[in-house]
PDB file of C-alpha atoms in Angstrom:
ATOM      1  CA  UNK A   7     -22.420  13.196  22.547  1.00 60.00           C
ATOM      2  CA  UNK A   8     -22.376  11.025  19.439  1.00 66.00           C
ATOM      3  CA  UNK A   9     -25.189  10.864  16.953  1.00 71.00           C
ATOM      4  CA  UNK A  10     -26.870   7.509  16.524  1.00 71.00           C
ATOM      5  CA  UNK A  11     -25.626   7.313  12.938  1.00 68.00           C
ATOM      6  CA  UNK A  12     -22.013   7.724  14.120  1.00 69.00           C
ATOM      7  CA  UNK A  13     -22.527   5.206  16.883  1.00 74.00           C
ATOM      8  CA  UNK A  14     -24.060   2.628  14.546  1.00 74.00           C
ATOM      9  CA  UNK A  15     -21.195   3.096  12.075  1.00 70.00           C
ATOM     10  CA  UNK A  16     -18.753   2.565  14.939  1.00 73.00           C
ATOM     11  CA  UNK A  17     -20.555  -0.612  16.017  1.00 71.00           C
ATOM     12  CA  UNK A  18     -20.584  -1.916  12.439  1.00 68.00           C
ATOM     13  CA  UNK A  19     -16.850  -1.227  12.119  1.00 65.00           C
ATOM     14  CA  UNK A  20     -16.179  -3.119  15.344  1.00 64.00           C
ATOM     15  CA  UNK A  21     -18.266  -6.044  14.090  1.00 64.00           C
ATOM     16  CA  UNK A  22     -16.277  -6.194  10.871  1.00 58.00           C
ATOM     17  CA  UNK A  23     -13.028  -5.825  12.818  1.00 53.00           C
ATOM     18  CA  UNK A  24     -13.983  -8.872  14.844  1.00 55.00           C
ATOM     19  CA  UNK A  25     -13.347 -11.037  11.778  1.00 55.00           C
ATOM     20  CA  UNK A  26     -10.090 -12.969  11.902  1.00 53.00           C
ATOM     21  CA  UNK A  27      -8.788 -11.520   8.627  1.00 66.00           C
ATOM     22  CA  UNK A  28      -9.288  -7.862   9.526  1.00 79.00           C
ATOM     23  CA  UNK A  29      -7.093  -5.254  11.205  1.00 88.00           C
ATOM     24  CA  UNK A  30      -8.392  -1.971  12.651  1.00 90.00           C
ATOM     25  CA  UNK A  31      -7.394   1.269  10.860  1.00 88.00           C
ATOM     26  CA  UNK A  32      -5.619   3.951  12.878  1.00 88.00           C
ATOM     27  CA  UNK A  33      -6.533   7.099  10.911  1.00 85.00           C
ATOM     28  CA  UNK A  34      -4.051   9.236  12.874  1.00 86.00           C
ATOM     29  CA  UNK A  35      -1.150   7.258  11.371  1.00 88.00           C
ATOM     30  CA  UNK A  36      -2.304   7.438   7.748  1.00 86.00           C
ATOM     31  CA  UNK A  37      -0.332   9.562   5.302  1.00 80.00           C
ATOM     32  CA  UNK A  38      -1.751  12.772   3.829  1.00 79.00           C
ATOM     33  CA  UNK A  39      -4.891  12.448   1.730  1.00 80.00           C
ATOM     34  CA  UNK A  40      -5.247  15.050  -1.010  1.00 79.00           C
ATOM     35  CA  UNK A  41      -8.638  13.836  -2.164  1.00 78.00           C
ATOM     36  CA  UNK A  42     -12.270  14.707  -1.569  1.00 84.00           C
ATOM     37  CA  UNK A  43     -13.103  11.238  -0.317  1.00 85.00           C
ATOM     38  CA  UNK A  44     -11.654   8.349   1.604  1.00 87.00           C
ATOM     39  CA  UNK A  45     -10.970   4.754   0.538  1.00 89.00           C
ATOM     40  CA  UNK A  46     -13.428   2.089   1.654  1.00 89.00           C
ATOM     41  CA  UNK A  47     -11.125   0.725   4.361  1.00 90.00           C
ATOM     42  CA  UNK A  48     -11.102   4.118   6.115  1.00 89.00           C
ATOM     43  CA  UNK A  49     -14.897   4.459   6.114  1.00 88.00           C
ATOM     44  CA  UNK A  50     -15.262   0.781   7.083  1.00 90.00           C
ATOM     45  CA  UNK A  51     -12.720   1.155   9.905  1.00 90.00           C
ATOM     46  CA  UNK A  52     -10.654  -1.953   9.158  1.00 91.00           C
ATOM     47  CA  UNK A  53      -8.448  -3.564   6.557  1.00 93.00           C
ATOM     48  CA  UNK A  54      -9.631  -6.812   4.969  1.00 93.00           C
ATOM     49  CA  UNK A  55      -7.610  -9.350   2.990  1.00 93.00           C
ATOM     50  CA  UNK A  56      -7.797  -8.488  -0.716  1.00 92.00           C
ATOM     51  CA  UNK A  57      -7.246 -11.021  -3.483  1.00 95.00           C
ATOM     52  CA  UNK A  58      -5.412  -9.802  -6.601  1.00 95.00           C
ATOM     53  CA  UNK A  59      -3.636 -11.212  -9.642  1.00 96.00           C
ATOM     54  CA  UNK A  60       0.016 -10.334 -10.214  1.00 95.00           C
ATOM     55  CA  UNK A  61       0.224  -8.147 -13.308  1.00 95.00           C
ATOM     56  CA  UNK A  62       3.601  -9.619 -14.263  1.00 93.00           C
ATOM     57  CA  UNK A  63       3.330 -13.386 -13.776  1.00 94.00           C
ATOM     58  CA  UNK A  64      -0.473 -13.755 -13.461  1.00 94.00           C
ATOM     59  CA  UNK A  65      -0.281 -15.666 -10.173  1.00 94.00           C
ATOM     60  CA  UNK A  66      -3.289 -15.149  -7.847  1.00 95.00           C
ATOM     61  CA  UNK A  67      -2.216 -13.652  -4.507  1.00 94.00           C
ATOM     62  CA  UNK A  68      -3.787 -12.162  -1.378  1.00 94.00           C
ATOM     63  CA  UNK A  69      -2.801  -8.755  -0.016  1.00 93.00           C
ATOM     64  CA  UNK A  70      -3.279  -9.366   3.692  1.00 93.00           C
ATOM     65  CA  UNK A  71      -4.752  -6.873   6.129  1.00 93.00           C
ATOM     66  CA  UNK A  72      -1.440  -6.675   8.014  1.00 93.00           C
ATOM     67  CA  UNK A  73       0.465  -5.872   4.814  1.00 93.00           C
ATOM     68  CA  UNK A  74      -2.062  -3.134   4.035  1.00 94.00           C
ATOM     69  CA  UNK A  75      -1.713  -1.672   7.526  1.00 93.00           C
ATOM     70  CA  UNK A  76       2.085  -1.550   7.140  1.00 93.00           C
ATOM     71  CA  UNK A  77       1.851  -0.016   3.663  1.00 92.00           C
ATOM     72  CA  UNK A  78      -0.601   2.729   4.610  1.00 91.00           C
ATOM     73  CA  UNK A  79       0.298   3.502   8.233  1.00 90.00           C
ATOM     74  CA  UNK A  80       3.983   2.647   8.738  1.00 90.00           C
ATOM     75  CA  UNK A  81       5.362   3.328   5.260  1.00 91.00           C
ATOM     76  CA  UNK A  82       2.914   6.256   4.775  1.00 90.00           C
ATOM     77  CA  UNK A  83       1.972   5.000   1.310  1.00 89.00           C
ATOM     78  CA  UNK A  84      -0.638   6.669  -0.861  1.00 90.00           C
ATOM     79  CA  UNK A  85      -4.116   5.836   0.443  1.00 89.00           C
ATOM     80  CA  UNK A  86      -5.467   4.865  -2.969  1.00 90.00           C
ATOM     81  CA  UNK A  87      -2.744   2.382  -4.048  1.00 90.00           C
ATOM     82  CA  UNK A  88      -3.253  -1.367  -4.074  1.00 92.00           C
ATOM     83  CA  UNK A  89      -0.923  -4.322  -4.571  1.00 93.00           C
ATOM     84  CA  UNK A  90      -0.413  -5.335  -8.207  1.00 94.00           C
ATOM     85  CA  UNK A  91       2.697  -7.583  -8.070  1.00 95.00           C
ATOM     86  CA  UNK A  92       3.469 -10.685  -6.016  1.00 94.00           C
ATOM     87  CA  UNK A  93       6.438 -10.633  -3.647  1.00 92.00           C
ATOM     88  CA  UNK A  94       8.797 -12.401  -6.080  1.00 95.00           C
ATOM     89  CA  UNK A  95       7.930 -10.039  -8.959  1.00 96.00           C
ATOM     90  CA  UNK A  96       8.289  -6.987  -6.683  1.00 95.00           C
ATOM     91  CA  UNK A  97      11.765  -8.166  -5.678  1.00 96.00           C
ATOM     92  CA  UNK A  98      12.690  -8.810  -9.329  1.00 96.00           C
ATOM     93  CA  UNK A  99      11.438  -5.352 -10.365  1.00 97.00           C
ATOM     94  CA  UNK A 100      13.298  -3.671  -7.488  1.00 97.00           C
ATOM     95  CA  UNK A 101      16.542  -5.472  -8.486  1.00 98.00           C
ATOM     96  CA  UNK A 102      16.032  -4.538 -12.153  1.00 97.00           C
ATOM     97  CA  UNK A 103      15.604  -0.863 -11.265  1.00 97.00           C
ATOM     98  CA  UNK A 104      18.629  -0.912  -8.947  1.00 98.00           C
ATOM     99  CA  UNK A 105      20.792  -2.408 -11.710  1.00 98.00           C
ATOM    100  CA  UNK A 106      19.561   0.160 -14.253  1.00 98.00           C
ATOM    101  CA  UNK A 107      20.323   2.952 -11.768  1.00 98.00           C
ATOM    102  CA  UNK A 108      23.825   1.520 -11.151  1.00 98.00           C
ATOM    103  CA  UNK A 109      24.562   1.333 -14.884  1.00 97.00           C
ATOM    104  CA  UNK A 110      23.285   4.872 -15.421  1.00 97.00           C
ATOM    105  CA  UNK A 111      25.359   6.345 -12.587  1.00 97.00           C
ATOM    106  CA  UNK A 112      28.464   4.472 -13.801  1.00 96.00           C
ATOM    107  CA  UNK A 113      27.948   6.006 -17.257  1.00 95.00           C
ATOM    108  CA  UNK A 114      27.544   9.498 -15.796  1.00 95.00           C
ATOM    109  CA  UNK A 115      30.715   9.050 -13.723  1.00 94.00           C
ATOM    110  CA  UNK A 116      32.608   7.836 -16.820  1.00 93.00           C
ATOM    111  CA  UNK A 117      31.466  10.897 -18.818  1.00 93.00           C
ATOM    112  CA  UNK A 118      32.533  13.245 -16.042  1.00 91.00           C
ATOM    113  CA  UNK A 119      35.957  11.556 -15.878  1.00 91.00           C
ATOM    114  CA  UNK A 120      36.429  11.911 -19.671  1.00 87.00           C
ATOM    115  CA  UNK A 121      35.803  15.668 -19.672  1.00 78.00           C
ATOM    116  CA  UNK A 122      38.988  17.785 -19.588  1.00 69.00           C
TER     117      UNK A 122
END
């Protein structure tokens, strides 16, 4: 039997989830949480669209509820992370890191080949 406080929290979460821009949280699919608390979307019971400004280009963006669900539940991302770069800047940063990794590994391979 549920306590009335639990039941009212459940009803409130369902009410919020009824909004068009929200997606229900499946806590069983979330990655490990090594913290004493939970983020607000877990206690609320749904993801909501979050506006943010890209830290690289300064363009205002929205981190949608579906993107959050994928990040936290499918990709098992850290529960406390939030989006800080727009899609174009994320792609640019990923390509920059891949190129730096390629150059580094080519240098390591060259050094190994030069050793007698």
